[in-house]
PDB file of N, CA and C in Angstrom:
ATOM      1  N   MET A   1     174.359   5.818  24.198  1.00  0.00           N
ATOM      2  CA  MET A   1     175.182   7.025  23.933  1.00  0.00           C
ATOM      3  C   MET A   1     176.241   7.042  25.181  1.00  0.00           C
ATOM      4  N   ASN A   2     175.914   6.815  26.301  1.00  0.00           N
ATOM      5  CA  ASN A   2     176.871   6.801  27.387  1.00  0.00           C
ATOM      6  C   ASN A   2     178.044   5.888  27.081  1.00  0.00           C
ATOM      7  N   SER A   3     177.729   4.704  26.614  1.00  0.00           N
ATOM      8  CA  SER A   3     178.824   3.691  26.267  1.00  0.00           C
ATOM      9  C   SER A   3     179.815   4.251  25.254  1.00  0.00           C
ATOM     10  N   GLN A   4     179.226   4.975  24.180  1.00  0.00           N
ATOM     11  CA  GLN A   4     180.028   5.471  23.144  1.00  0.00           C
ATOM     12  C   GLN A   4     180.819   6.700  23.864  1.00  0.00           C
ATOM     13  N   LYS A   5     180.318   7.506  24.678  1.00  0.00           N
ATOM     14  CA  LYS A   5     181.023   8.523  25.389  1.00  0.00           C
ATOM     15  C   LYS A   5     182.183   7.903  26.279  1.00  0.00           C
ATOM     16  N   ASN A   6     181.901   6.852  26.936  1.00  0.00           N
ATOM     17  CA  ASN A   6     183.031   6.095  27.674  1.00  0.00           C
ATOM     18  C   ASN A   6     183.996   5.491  26.706  1.00  0.00           C
ATOM     19  N   GLU A   7     183.651   4.978  25.856  1.00  0.00           N
ATOM     20  CA  GLU A   7     184.465   4.205  24.753  1.00  0.00           C
ATOM     21  C   GLU A   7     185.460   5.440  24.229  1.00  0.00           C
ATOM     22  N   PHE A   8     184.950   6.521  23.821  1.00  0.00           N
ATOM     23  CA  PHE A   8     185.745   7.585  23.336  1.00  0.00           C
ATOM     24  C   PHE A   8     186.763   8.012  24.380  1.00  0.00           C
ATOM     25  N   LYS A   9     186.269   8.328  25.611  1.00  0.00           N
ATOM     26  CA  LYS A   9     187.068   8.554  26.740  1.00  0.00           C
ATOM     27  C   LYS A   9     188.219   7.637  26.921  1.00  0.00           C
ATOM     28  N   GLU A  10     188.011   6.401  26.925  1.00  0.00           N
ATOM     29  CA  GLU A  10     188.982   5.351  27.035  1.00  0.00           C
ATOM     30  C   GLU A  10     189.988   5.363  25.955  1.00  0.00           C
ATOM     31  N   TYR A  11     189.478   5.482  24.720  1.00  0.00           N
ATOM     32  CA  TYR A  11     190.449   5.760  23.641  1.00  0.00           C
ATOM     33  C   TYR A  11     191.368   6.811  23.816  1.00  0.00           C
ATOM     34  N   VAL A  12     190.877   7.972  24.207  1.00  0.00           N
ATOM     35  CA  VAL A  12     191.726   9.128  24.443  1.00  0.00           C
ATOM     36  C   VAL A  12     192.778   8.979  25.592  1.00  0.00           C
ATOM     37  N   LEU A  13     192.186   8.486  26.637  1.00  0.00           N
ATOM     38  CA  LEU A  13     193.291   8.157  27.707  1.00  0.00           C
ATOM     39  C   LEU A  13     194.137   7.133  27.363  1.00  0.00           C
ATOM     40  N   ASP A  14     193.930   6.175  26.538  1.00  0.00           N
ATOM     41  CA  ASP A  14     194.787   5.206  25.922  1.00  0.00           C
ATOM     42  C   ASP A  14     195.834   5.885  25.137  1.00  0.00           C
ATOM     43  N   GLN A  15     195.382   6.776  24.279  1.00  0.00           N
ATOM     44  CA  GLN A  15     196.275   7.636  23.340  1.00  0.00           C
ATOM     45  C   GLN A  15     197.195   8.524  24.083  1.00  0.00           C
ATOM     46  N   LEU A  16     196.913   8.889  25.360  1.00  0.00           N
ATOM     47  CA  LEU A  16     197.540   9.866  26.200  1.00  0.00           C
ATOM     48  C   LEU A  16     198.542   8.981  27.094  1.00  0.00           C
ATOM     49  N   ARG A  17     198.726   7.716  26.800  1.00  0.00           N
ATOM     50  CA  ARG A  17     199.447   6.778  27.947  1.00  0.00           C
ATOM     51  C   ARG A  17     200.974   7.254  27.989  1.00  0.00           C
ATOM     52  N   PHE A  18     201.499   8.196  27.004  1.00  0.00           N
ATOM     53  CA  PHE A  18     202.936   8.686  27.234  1.00  0.00           C
ATOM     54  C   PHE A  18     203.031   9.873  28.142  1.00  0.00           C
ATOM     55  N   LEU A  19     201.753  10.363  28.432  1.00  0.00           N
ATOM     56  CA  LEU A  19     201.679  11.410  29.380  1.00  0.00           C
ATOM     57  C   LEU A  19     201.594  10.930  30.851  1.00  0.00           C
ATOM     58  N   GLU A  20     202.343  11.202  31.851  1.00  0.00           N
ATOM     59  CA  GLU A  20     202.218  10.518  33.054  1.00  0.00           C
ATOM     60  C   GLU A  20     200.961  11.139  33.905  1.00  0.00           C
ATOM     61  N   ARG A  21     200.564  10.273  34.713  1.00  0.00           N
ATOM     62  CA  ARG A  21     199.567  10.718  35.846  1.00  0.00           C
ATOM     63  C   ARG A  21     198.403  11.578  35.164  1.00  0.00           C
ATOM     64  N   VAL A  22     197.702  11.101  34.192  1.00  0.00           N
ATOM     65  CA  VAL A  22     196.500  11.690  33.454  1.00  0.00           C
ATOM     66  C   VAL A  22     195.302  11.235  34.150  1.00  0.00           C
ATOM     67  N   GLU A  23     194.544  12.207  34.548  1.00  0.00           N
ATOM     68  CA  GLU A  23     193.280  11.843  35.354  1.00  0.00           C
ATOM     69  C   GLU A  23     192.182  12.605  34.453  1.00  0.00           C
ATOM     70  N   CYS A  24     191.057  11.912  34.552  1.00  0.00           N
ATOM     71  CA  CYS A  24     189.792  12.227  33.949  1.00  0.00           C
ATOM     72  C   CYS A  24     188.704  12.400  34.711  1.00  0.00           C
ATOM     73  N   LYS A  25     187.999  13.665  34.896  1.00  0.00           N
ATOM     74  CA  LYS A  25     187.002  13.850  35.748  1.00  0.00           C
ATOM     75  C   LYS A  25     185.838  14.495  35.053  1.00  0.00           C
ATOM     76  N   PRO A  26     184.530  13.886  35.394  1.00  0.00           N
ATOM     77  CA  PRO A  26     183.366  14.517  34.648  1.00  0.00           C
ATOM     78  C   PRO A  26     183.102  15.993  34.997  1.00  0.00           C
ATOM     79  N   MET A  27     182.863  16.675  33.635  1.00  0.00           N
ATOM     80  CA  MET A  27     182.665  18.145  33.808  1.00  0.00           C
ATOM     81  C   MET A  27     181.968  18.500  32.342  1.00  0.00           C
ATOM     82  N   PHE A  28     181.263  19.607  32.375  1.00  0.00           N
ATOM     83  CA  PHE A  28     180.511  20.140  31.009  1.00  0.00           C
ATOM     84  C   PHE A  28     179.853  19.112  30.344  1.00  0.00           C
ATOM     85  N   GLY A  29     179.217  17.948  31.029  1.00  0.00           N
ATOM     86  CA  GLY A  29     178.695  16.986  30.365  1.00  0.00           C
ATOM     87  C   GLY A  29     179.638  16.116  29.400  1.00  0.00           C
ATOM     88  N   GLY A  30     180.928  16.334  29.813  1.00  0.00           N
ATOM     89  CA  GLY A  30     182.062  15.539  29.159  1.00  0.00           C
ATOM     90  C   GLY A  30     182.954  15.262  30.407  1.00  0.00           C
ATOM     91  N   PHE A  31     184.236  15.542  30.018  1.00  0.00           N
ATOM     92  CA  PHE A  31     185.221  15.153  30.959  1.00  0.00           C
ATOM     93  C   PHE A  31     186.395  16.212  30.841  1.00  0.00           C
ATOM     94  N   GLY A  32     186.942  16.402  32.037  1.00  0.00           N
ATOM     95  CA  GLY A  32     188.222  17.256  32.085  1.00  0.00           C
ATOM     96  C   GLY A  32     189.353  16.409  32.215  1.00  0.00           C
ATOM     97  N   LEU A  33     190.498  16.835  31.581  1.00  0.00           N
ATOM     98  CA  LEU A  33     191.783  16.042  31.526  1.00  0.00           C
ATOM     99  C   LEU A  33     192.623  16.865  32.456  1.00  0.00           C
ATOM    100  N   TYR A  34     193.373  16.200  33.289  1.00  0.00           N
ATOM    101  CA  TYR A  34     194.365  16.670  34.321  1.00  0.00           C
ATOM    102  C   TYR A  34     195.502  15.919  34.368  1.00  0.00           C
ATOM    103  N   SER A  35     196.739  16.491  34.544  1.00  0.00           N
ATOM    104  CA  SER A  35     197.977  15.741  34.906  1.00  0.00           C
ATOM    105  C   SER A  35     198.546  16.530  36.134  1.00  0.00           C
ATOM    106  N   ASP A  36     198.867  15.808  37.060  1.00  0.00           N
ATOM    107  CA  ASP A  36     199.298  16.307  38.231  1.00  0.00           C
ATOM    108  C   ASP A  36     198.505  17.491  38.836  1.00  0.00           C
ATOM    109  N   GLY A  37     197.296  17.380  38.642  1.00  0.00           N
ATOM    110  CA  GLY A  37     196.394  18.404  39.130  1.00  0.00           C
ATOM    111  C   GLY A  37     196.105  19.562  38.315  1.00  0.00           C
ATOM    112  N   VAL A  38     196.940  19.626  37.177  1.00  0.00           N
ATOM    113  CA  VAL A  38     196.686  20.734  36.255  1.00  0.00           C
ATOM    114  C   VAL A  38     195.821  20.382  35.053  1.00  0.00           C
ATOM    115  N   PHE A  39     194.842  21.295  35.031  1.00  0.00           N
ATOM    116  CA  PHE A  39     193.589  21.187  34.165  1.00  0.00           C
ATOM    117  C   PHE A  39     194.223  21.489  32.666  1.00  0.00           C
ATOM    118  N   PHE A  40     194.295  20.582  31.748  1.00  0.00           N
ATOM    119  CA  PHE A  40     194.790  20.949  30.278  1.00  0.00           C
ATOM    120  C   PHE A  40     193.896  20.575  29.288  1.00  0.00           C
ATOM    121  N   GLY A  41     192.902  19.861  29.468  1.00  0.00           N
ATOM    122  CA  GLY A  41     191.990  19.509  28.301  1.00  0.00           C
ATOM    123  C   GLY A  41     190.526  18.997  28.609  1.00  0.00           C
ATOM    124  N   ILE A  42     189.683  18.969  27.684  1.00  0.00           N
ATOM    125  CA  ILE A  42     188.306  18.623  27.728  1.00  0.00           C
ATOM    126  C   ILE A  42     187.939  17.560  26.579  1.00  0.00           C
ATOM    127  N   ILE A  43     187.184  16.576  27.066  1.00  0.00           N
ATOM    128  CA  ILE A  43     186.704  15.611  26.265  1.00  0.00           C
ATOM    129  C   ILE A  43     185.149  15.876  26.176  1.00  0.00           C
ATOM    130  N   ALA A  44     184.534  16.311  25.009  1.00  0.00           N
ATOM    131  CA  ALA A  44     183.122  16.617  24.982  1.00  0.00           C
ATOM    132  C   ALA A  44     182.647  16.344  23.426  1.00  0.00           C
ATOM    133  N   ASP A  45     181.477  15.760  23.429  1.00  0.00           N
ATOM    134  CA  ASP A  45     180.782  15.549  22.141  1.00  0.00           C
ATOM    135  C   ASP A  45     181.739  14.905  21.148  1.00  0.00           C
ATOM    136  N   GLY A  46     182.453  13.887  21.494  1.00  0.00           N
ATOM    137  CA  GLY A  46     183.344  13.123  20.587  1.00  0.00           C
ATOM    138  C   GLY A  46     184.606  13.940  20.148  1.00  0.00           C
ATOM    139  N   CYS A  47     185.057  14.950  20.848  1.00  0.00           N
ATOM    140  CA  CYS A  47     186.214  15.834  20.424  1.00  0.00           C
ATOM    141  C   CYS A  47     186.911  16.014  21.711  1.00  0.00           C
ATOM    142  N   VAL A  48     188.301  16.221  21.396  1.00  0.00           N
ATOM    143  CA  VAL A  48     189.203  16.658  22.569  1.00  0.00           C
ATOM    144  C   VAL A  48     189.601  17.953  22.199  1.00  0.00           C
ATOM    145  N   TYR A  49     189.693  18.841  23.294  1.00  0.00           N
ATOM    146  CA  TYR A  49     190.062  20.244  23.240  1.00  0.00           C
ATOM    147  C   TYR A  49     191.223  20.394  24.341  1.00  0.00           C
ATOM    148  N   PHE A  50     192.372  21.008  23.777  1.00  0.00           N
ATOM    149  CA  PHE A  50     193.431  21.242  24.717  1.00  0.00           C
ATOM    150  C   PHE A  50     193.557  22.672  24.966  1.00  0.00           C
ATOM    151  N   LYS A  51     194.087  23.130  26.241  1.00  0.00           N
ATOM    152  CA  LYS A  51     194.243  24.485  26.538  1.00  0.00           C
ATOM    153  C   LYS A  51     195.330  25.137  25.648  1.00  0.00           C
ATOM    154  N   THR A  52     195.162  26.362  25.209  1.00  0.00           N
ATOM    155  CA  THR A  52     196.027  27.072  24.395  1.00  0.00           C
ATOM    156  C   THR A  52     196.388  28.451  25.068  1.00  0.00           C
ATOM    157  N   ASN A  53     197.378  29.026  24.487  1.00  0.00           N
ATOM    158  CA  ASN A  53     197.750  30.433  24.818  1.00  0.00           C
ATOM    159  C   ASN A  53     198.141  30.956  23.418  1.00  0.00           C
ATOM    160  N   PRO A  54     198.433  32.459  23.448  1.00  0.00           N
ATOM    161  CA  PRO A  54     198.869  33.008  22.287  1.00  0.00           C
ATOM    162  C   PRO A  54     199.953  32.322  21.431  1.00  0.00           C
ATOM    163  N   THR A  55     200.782  31.668  22.181  1.00  0.00           N
ATOM    164  CA  THR A  55     202.016  30.939  21.523  1.00  0.00           C
ATOM    165  C   THR A  55     201.647  29.773  20.727  1.00  0.00           C
ATOM    166  N   THR A  56     200.637  28.902  21.424  1.00  0.00           N
ATOM    167  CA  THR A  56     200.255  27.540  20.876  1.00  0.00           C
ATOM    168  C   THR A  56     199.032  27.606  20.133  1.00  0.00           C
ATOM    169  N   VAL A  57     198.204  28.500  20.106  1.00  0.00           N
ATOM    170  CA  VAL A  57     197.002  28.485  19.319  1.00  0.00           C
ATOM    171  C   VAL A  57     197.042  28.417  17.941  1.00  0.00           C
ATOM    172  N   ASP A  58     198.145  28.950  17.382  1.00  0.00           N
ATOM    173  CA  ASP A  58     198.251  29.046  15.838  1.00  0.00           C
ATOM    174  C   ASP A  58     198.328  27.565  15.294  1.00  0.00           C
ATOM    175  N   ALA A  59     198.935  26.619  15.954  1.00  0.00           N
ATOM    176  CA  ALA A  59     199.107  25.345  15.513  1.00  0.00           C
ATOM    177  C   ALA A  59     197.670  24.756  15.238  1.00  0.00           C
ATOM    178  N   TYR A  60     196.695  25.047  16.111  1.00  0.00           N
ATOM    179  CA  TYR A  60     195.396  24.546  15.956  1.00  0.00           C
ATOM    180  C   TYR A  60     194.597  25.324  14.882  1.00  0.00           C
ATOM    181  N   LYS A  61     194.682  26.716  14.880  1.00  0.00           N
ATOM    182  CA  LYS A  61     194.169  27.461  13.825  1.00  0.00           C
ATOM    183  C   LYS A  61     194.637  27.020  12.476  1.00  0.00           C
ATOM    184  N   GLU A  62     195.930  26.735  12.319  1.00  0.00           N
ATOM    185  CA  GLU A  62     196.467  26.377  11.049  1.00  0.00           C
ATOM    186  C   GLU A  62     195.860  25.158  10.390  1.00  0.00           C
ATOM    187  N   LYS A  63     195.360  24.310  11.305  1.00  0.00           N
ATOM    188  CA  LYS A  63     194.614  23.030  10.905  1.00  0.00           C
ATOM    189  C   LYS A  63     193.126  23.185  10.897  1.00  0.00           C
ATOM    190  N   GLY A  64     192.638  24.489  11.020  1.00  0.00           N
ATOM    191  CA  GLY A  64     191.248  24.685  10.776  1.00  0.00           C
ATOM    192  C   GLY A  64     190.412  24.314  12.203  1.00  0.00           C
ATOM    193  N   MET A  65     191.132  24.241  13.150  1.00  0.00           N
ATOM    194  CA  MET A  65     190.252  23.879  14.403  1.00  0.00           C
ATOM    195  C   MET A  65     189.605  25.157  15.121  1.00  0.00           C
ATOM    196  N   HIS A  66     188.673  24.860  15.931  1.00  0.00           N
ATOM    197  CA  HIS A  66     187.814  25.790  16.480  1.00  0.00           C
ATOM    198  C   HIS A  66     187.888  25.653  17.956  1.00  0.00           C
ATOM    199  N   PRO A  67     187.645  26.830  18.718  1.00  0.00           N
ATOM    200  CA  PRO A  67     187.417  26.774  20.259  1.00  0.00           C
ATOM    201  C   PRO A  67     186.225  25.865  20.759  1.00  0.00           C
ATOM    202  N   PHE A  68     186.351  25.573  21.842  1.00  0.00           N
ATOM    203  CA  PHE A  68     185.364  24.758  22.501  1.00  0.00           C
ATOM    204  C   PHE A  68     184.098  25.542  22.865  1.00  0.00           C
ATOM    205  N   LYS A  69     182.896  25.098  22.371  1.00  0.00           N
ATOM    206  CA  LYS A  69     181.809  25.732  22.624  1.00  0.00           C
ATOM    207  C   LYS A  69     180.545  24.936  23.635  1.00  0.00           C
ATOM    208  N   PRO A  70     180.829  25.117  24.782  1.00  0.00           N
ATOM    209  CA  PRO A  70     179.863  24.181  25.594  1.00  0.00           C
ATOM    210  C   PRO A  70     178.345  24.570  25.469  1.00  0.00           C
ATOM    211  N   SER A  71     178.091  25.669  24.976  1.00  0.00           N
ATOM    212  CA  SER A  71     176.585  25.944  24.737  1.00  0.00           C
ATOM    213  C   SER A  71     176.739  27.101  23.545  1.00  0.00           C
ATOM    214  N   GLU A  72     175.470  27.394  23.114  1.00  0.00           N
ATOM    215  CA  GLU A  72     175.295  28.283  21.894  1.00  0.00           C
ATOM    216  C   GLU A  72     175.764  29.719  22.400  1.00  0.00           C
ATOM    217  N   LYS A  73     175.786  29.952  23.597  1.00  0.00           N
ATOM    218  CA  LYS A  73     176.281  31.385  24.138  1.00  0.00           C
ATOM    219  C   LYS A  73     177.312  31.404  24.810  1.00  0.00           C
ATOM    220  N   GLN A  74     178.151  30.373  24.890  1.00  0.00           N
ATOM    221  CA  GLN A  74     179.350  30.283  25.617  1.00  0.00           C
ATOM    222  C   GLN A  74     180.510  29.756  24.805  1.00  0.00           C
ATOM    223  N   THR A  75     181.728  30.284  24.645  1.00  0.00           N
ATOM    224  CA  THR A  75     182.899  29.906  23.834  1.00  0.00           C
ATOM    225  C   THR A  75     183.981  30.027  24.845  1.00  0.00           C
ATOM    226  N   LEU A  76     184.763  28.865  25.082  1.00  0.00           N
ATOM    227  CA  LEU A  76     185.984  28.903  25.712  1.00  0.00           C
ATOM    228  C   LEU A  76     187.071  29.127  24.772  1.00  0.00           C
ATOM    229  N   LYS A  77     187.468  30.237  24.537  1.00  0.00           N
ATOM    230  CA  LYS A  77     188.526  30.632  23.585  1.00  0.00           C
ATOM    231  C   LYS A  77     189.958  30.107  23.791  1.00  0.00           C
ATOM    232  N   ASN A  78     190.157  29.645  25.122  1.00  0.00           N
ATOM    233  CA  ASN A  78     191.450  29.143  25.464  1.00  0.00           C
ATOM    234  C   ASN A  78     191.683  27.524  25.324  1.00  0.00           C
ATOM    235  N   TYR A  79     190.474  26.955  24.716  1.00  0.00           N
ATOM    236  CA  TYR A  79     190.554  25.489  24.547  1.00  0.00           C
ATOM    237  C   TYR A  79     190.115  25.223  23.084  1.00  0.00           C
ATOM    238  N   TYR A  80     190.970  24.659  22.272  1.00  0.00           N
ATOM    239  CA  TYR A  80     190.866  24.336  20.975  1.00  0.00           C
ATOM    240  C   TYR A  80     190.911  22.944  20.706  1.00  0.00           C
ATOM    241  N   GLU A  81     189.967  22.582  19.745  1.00  0.00           N
ATOM    242  CA  GLU A  81     189.849  21.172  19.273  1.00  0.00           C
ATOM    243  C   GLU A  81     191.164  20.609  18.807  1.00  0.00           C
ATOM    244  N   VAL A  82     191.457  19.407  19.197  1.00  0.00           N
ATOM    245  CA  VAL A  82     192.740  18.728  18.760  1.00  0.00           C
ATOM    246  C   VAL A  82     192.426  18.041  17.364  1.00  0.00           C
ATOM    247  N   PRO A  83     193.107  18.402  16.212  1.00  0.00           N
ATOM    248  CA  PRO A  83     192.905  17.790  15.058  1.00  0.00           C
ATOM    249  C   PRO A  83     192.760  16.154  15.045  1.00  0.00           C
ATOM    250  N   ALA A  84     192.069  15.514  14.296  1.00  0.00           N
ATOM    251  CA  ALA A  84     192.038  14.196  14.272  1.00  0.00           C
ATOM    252  C   ALA A  84     193.263  13.504  13.939  1.00  0.00           C
ATOM    253  N   GLU A  85     194.119  13.888  13.125  1.00  0.00           N
ATOM    254  CA  GLU A  85     195.347  13.328  12.746  1.00  0.00           C
ATOM    255  C   GLU A  85     196.297  13.419  13.911  1.00  0.00           C
ATOM    256  N   ILE A  86     196.246  14.272  14.736  1.00  0.00           N
ATOM    257  CA  ILE A  86     196.949  14.463  15.968  1.00  0.00           C
ATOM    258  C   ILE A  86     196.565  13.382  16.994  1.00  0.00           C
ATOM    259  N   LEU A  87     195.171  13.399  17.155  1.00  0.00           N
ATOM    260  CA  LEU A  87     194.530  12.449  18.019  1.00  0.00           C
ATOM    261  C   LEU A  87     194.995  10.986  17.727  1.00  0.00           C
ATOM    262  N   GLU A  88     194.990  10.608  16.524  1.00  0.00           N
ATOM    263  CA  GLU A  88     195.265   9.291  16.059  1.00  0.00           C
ATOM    264  C   GLU A  88     196.639   8.831  16.230  1.00  0.00           C
ATOM    265  N   ASP A  89     197.644   9.988  16.294  1.00  0.00           N
ATOM    266  CA  ASP A  89     199.128   9.563  16.435  1.00  0.00           C
ATOM    267  C   ASP A  89     199.360   9.940  17.987  1.00  0.00           C
ATOM    268  N   ASP A  90     199.616   8.850  18.678  1.00  0.00           N
ATOM    269  CA  ASP A  90     199.673   8.863  20.177  1.00  0.00           C
ATOM    270  C   ASP A  90     201.023   9.686  20.561  1.00  0.00           C
ATOM    271  N   GLU A  91     202.023   9.807  19.695  1.00  0.00           N
ATOM    272  CA  GLU A  91     203.355  10.468  20.074  1.00  0.00           C
ATOM    273  C   GLU A  91     202.981  11.922  19.783  1.00  0.00           C
ATOM    274  N   GLN A  92     202.548  12.196  18.790  1.00  0.00           N
ATOM    275  CA  GLN A  92     202.297  13.758  18.427  1.00  0.00           C
ATOM    276  C   GLN A  92     201.144  14.212  19.572  1.00  0.00           C
ATOM    277  N   LEU A  93     200.199  13.390  19.887  1.00  0.00           N
ATOM    278  CA  LEU A  93     199.353  13.697  20.727  1.00  0.00           C
ATOM    279  C   LEU A  93     200.013  14.051  22.201  1.00  0.00           C
ATOM    280  N   ALA A  94     200.850  13.267  22.601  1.00  0.00           N
ATOM    281  CA  ALA A  94     201.656  13.465  23.691  1.00  0.00           C
ATOM    282  C   ALA A  94     202.363  14.809  23.772  1.00  0.00           C
ATOM    283  N   GLN A  95     202.907  15.229  22.578  1.00  0.00           N
ATOM    284  CA  GLN A  95     203.592  16.562  22.380  1.00  0.00           C
ATOM    285  C   GLN A  95     202.693  17.630  22.605  1.00  0.00           C
ATOM    286  N   TRP A  96     201.513  17.490  21.838  1.00  0.00           N
ATOM    287  CA  TRP A  96     200.391  18.717  21.934  1.00  0.00           C
ATOM    288  C   TRP A  96     200.047  18.693  23.471  1.00  0.00           C
ATOM    289  N   ALA A  97     199.786  17.395  24.060  1.00  0.00           N
ATOM    290  CA  ALA A  97     199.357  17.456  25.502  1.00  0.00           C
ATOM    291  C   ALA A  97     200.317  18.188  26.430  1.00  0.00           C
ATOM    292  N   ARG A  98     201.431  17.816  26.223  1.00  0.00           N
ATOM    293  CA  ARG A  98     202.594  18.457  27.073  1.00  0.00           C
ATOM    294  C   ARG A  98     202.479  19.830  26.947  1.00  0.00           C
ATOM    295  N   LYS A  99     202.370  20.493  25.773  1.00  0.00           N
ATOM    296  CA  LYS A  99     202.250  21.870  25.716  1.00  0.00           C
ATOM    297  C   LYS A  99     200.978  22.547  26.387  1.00  0.00           C
ATOM    298  N   ALA A 100     199.962  21.792  26.407  1.00  0.00           N
ATOM    299  CA  ALA A 100     198.627  22.326  26.801  1.00  0.00           C
ATOM    300  C   ALA A 100     198.876  22.155  28.422  1.00  0.00           C
ATOM    301  N   TYR A 101     199.471  21.141  28.880  1.00  0.00           N
ATOM    302  CA  TYR A 101     199.754  21.035  30.154  1.00  0.00           C
ATOM    303  C   TYR A 101     200.669  22.161  30.732  1.00  0.00           C
ATOM    304  N   HIS A 102     201.708  22.513  29.899  1.00  0.00           N
ATOM    305  CA  HIS A 102     202.511  23.658  30.235  1.00  0.00           C
ATOM    306  C   HIS A 102     201.719  25.030  30.353  1.00  0.00           C
ATOM    307  N   VAL A 103     200.769  25.180  29.388  1.00  0.00           N
ATOM    308  CA  VAL A 103     199.920  26.430  29.484  1.00  0.00           C
ATOM    309  C   VAL A 103     199.133  26.353  30.646  1.00  0.00           C
ATOM    310  N   GLY A 104     198.447  25.307  31.018  1.00  0.00           N
ATOM    311  CA  GLY A 104     197.652  25.033  32.267  1.00  0.00           C
ATOM    312  C   GLY A 104     198.471  25.191  33.501  1.00  0.00           C
ATOM    313  N   GLU A 105     199.702  24.783  33.519  1.00  0.00           N
ATOM    314  CA  GLU A 105     200.594  24.926  34.463  1.00  0.00           C
ATOM    315  C   GLU A 105     200.882  26.403  34.822  1.00  0.00           C
ATOM    316  N   ASN A 106     201.260  27.125  33.947  1.00  0.00           N
ATOM    317  CA  ASN A 106     201.536  28.592  33.952  1.00  0.00           C
ATOM    318  C   ASN A 106     200.425  29.384  34.171  1.00  0.00           C
ATOM    319  N   ALA A 107     199.273  28.979  33.833  1.00  0.00           N
ATOM    320  CA  ALA A 107     197.949  29.785  34.019  1.00  0.00           C
ATOM    321  C   ALA A 107     197.561  29.758  35.494  1.00  0.00           C
ATOM    322  N   SER A 108     197.990  28.664  36.211  1.00  0.00           N
ATOM    323  CA  SER A 108     197.739  28.478  37.592  1.00  0.00           C
ATOM    324  C   SER A 108     198.604  29.107  38.602  1.00  0.00           C
ATOM    325  N   GLU A 109     199.696  29.786  38.060  1.00  0.00           N
ATOM    326  CA  GLU A 109     200.748  30.327  38.822  1.00  0.00           C
ATOM    327  C   GLU A 109     200.198  31.679  39.293  1.00  0.00           C
TER     328      GLU A 109
END
């Protein structure tokens, strides 16, 4: 199972190659995605979740995506699952990741 988790992580990082200085750190039993120290995404349970705000969340909801639930009792409503068709398109994924990065960047100010 760990090799599957690492393979998916490497796939996601490869798909994010258009985004500069992406780092991946263990968290929540998965991985946190950072760019220039800004936390913008989560890799967990074979899914990718990006940080959202009221302006960006509708794009996720329109595609039927749901927020990240690290446990039955906890939901991180600011992190929404990235649709598979976006994850598979590295250029679109970079656009969505940049938006998530800017949300994270503004949240830390």
